């Protein structure tokens, strides 16, 4: 499909409690990542649920914003908790470092 033409979009919301997310997606996420680490696994559970929904809908190509904070110099909390709030040059050094 040419990328300059509109495509039909399907909107889907996956509703899970934290317990359901952990129960359903922990094992497949750990197996896919081939590692166990609290941060890696925790951050990937939601992506696993989203990818599973995409697969169910027949979607084969997906772009996600996971890890975008690294591109922009840190998470909102890191940028706005006071550390860089009044130090844009320090934030730029961290971002570009």
GROMACS .gro file of C-alpha atoms in nm:
model
   97
    1UNK     CA    1   0.000   0.000   0.000
    2UNK     CA    2   0.154   0.338  -0.097
    3UNK     CA    3   0.246   0.533   0.215
    4UNK     CA    4   0.105   0.859   0.077
    5UNK     CA    5  -0.251   0.719   0.064
    6UNK     CA    6  -0.482   0.691   0.364
    7UNK     CA    7  -0.516   0.343   0.506
    8UNK     CA    8  -0.809   0.203   0.698
    9UNK     CA    9  -0.729   0.213   1.067
   10UNK     CA   10  -0.859  -0.022   1.331
   11UNK     CA   11  -0.873   0.114   1.683
   12UNK     CA   12  -0.858  -0.143   1.957
   13UNK     CA   13  -0.829  -0.103   2.333
   14UNK     CA   14  -0.679  -0.384   2.538
   15UNK     CA   15  -0.815  -0.372   2.892
   16UNK     CA   16  -0.628  -0.577   3.149
   17UNK     CA   17  -0.574  -0.539   3.520
   18UNK     CA   18  -0.211  -0.539   3.630
   19UNK     CA   19  -0.261  -0.894   3.761
   20UNK     CA   20  -0.407  -1.010   3.428
   21UNK     CA   21  -0.122  -0.847   3.236
   22UNK     CA   22   0.139  -1.019   3.453
   23UNK     CA   23  -0.036  -1.357   3.446
   24UNK     CA   24  -0.100  -1.364   3.071
   25UNK     CA   25   0.214  -1.201   2.931
   26UNK     CA   26   0.504  -1.267   3.173
   27UNK     CA   27   0.605  -1.608   3.038
   28UNK     CA   28   0.578  -1.525   2.665
   29UNK     CA   29   0.756  -1.193   2.723
   30UNK     CA   30   1.045  -1.357   2.910
   31UNK     CA   31   1.069  -1.628   2.643
   32UNK     CA   32   1.071  -1.373   2.362
   33UNK     CA   33   1.329  -1.150   2.530
   34UNK     CA   34   1.532  -1.453   2.638
   35UNK     CA   35   1.610  -1.279   2.964
   36UNK     CA   36   1.465  -1.203   3.301
   37UNK     CA   37   1.513  -0.858   3.441
   38UNK     CA   38   1.256  -0.660   3.631
   39UNK     CA   39   1.290  -0.342   3.421
   40UNK     CA   40   1.310  -0.518   3.082
   41UNK     CA   41   1.021  -0.748   3.159
   42UNK     CA   42   0.803  -0.482   3.319
   43UNK     CA   43   0.849  -0.242   3.029
   44UNK     CA   44   0.778  -0.514   2.773
   45UNK     CA   45   0.457  -0.661   2.917
   46UNK     CA   46   0.236  -0.387   2.774
   47UNK     CA   47   0.412  -0.406   2.438
   48UNK     CA   48   0.357  -0.784   2.438
   49UNK     CA   49  -0.014  -0.732   2.502
   50UNK     CA   50  -0.033  -0.473   2.223
   51UNK     CA   51   0.153  -0.695   1.977
   52UNK     CA   52  -0.073  -0.988   2.064
   53UNK     CA   53  -0.377  -0.771   1.989
   54UNK     CA   54  -0.219  -0.662   1.659
   55UNK     CA   55  -0.157  -1.025   1.565
   56UNK     CA   56  -0.519  -1.107   1.650
   57UNK     CA   57  -0.633  -0.824   1.420
   58UNK     CA   58  -0.402  -0.941   1.139
   59UNK     CA   59  -0.173  -0.639   1.166
   60UNK     CA   60   0.180  -0.726   1.058
   61UNK     CA   61   0.365  -0.392   1.076
   62UNK     CA   62   0.376  -0.193   1.398
   63UNK     CA   63   0.561   0.119   1.514
   64UNK     CA   64   0.578   0.183   1.886
   65UNK     CA   65   0.717   0.462   2.099
   66UNK     CA   66   0.883   0.225   2.344
   67UNK     CA   67   1.219   0.366   2.456
   68UNK     CA   68   1.149   0.704   2.295
   69UNK     CA   69   1.259   0.868   2.619
   70UNK     CA   70   1.618   0.777   2.530
   71UNK     CA   71   1.582   0.974   2.207
   72UNK     CA   72   1.456   1.281   2.388
   73UNK     CA   73   1.694   1.288   2.682
   74UNK     CA   74   1.512   1.102   2.954
   75UNK     CA   75   1.168   1.040   3.089
   76UNK     CA   76   0.935   1.323   3.179
   77UNK     CA   77   1.002   1.260   3.548
   78UNK     CA   78   1.378   1.291   3.500
   79UNK     CA   79   1.344   1.606   3.291
   80UNK     CA   80   1.085   1.779   3.506
   81UNK     CA   81   1.159   1.669   3.862
   82UNK     CA   82   1.375   1.974   3.909
   83UNK     CA   83   1.704   1.833   3.788
   84UNK     CA   84   1.683   1.996   3.444
   85UNK     CA   85   1.380   2.220   3.483
   86UNK     CA   86   1.593   2.534   3.502
   87UNK     CA   87   1.899   2.390   3.330
   88UNK     CA   88   1.827   2.348   2.957
   89UNK     CA   89   2.200   2.333   2.878
   90UNK     CA   90   2.247   2.047   3.126
   91UNK     CA   91   1.952   1.865   2.975
   92UNK     CA   92   2.094   1.909   2.624
   93UNK     CA   93   2.430   1.768   2.742
   94UNK     CA   94   2.252   1.467   2.895
   95UNK     CA   95   2.040   1.417   2.582
   96UNK     CA   96   2.333   1.447   2.344
   97UNK     CA   97   2.573   1.249   2.566
   0.00000   0.00000   0.00000
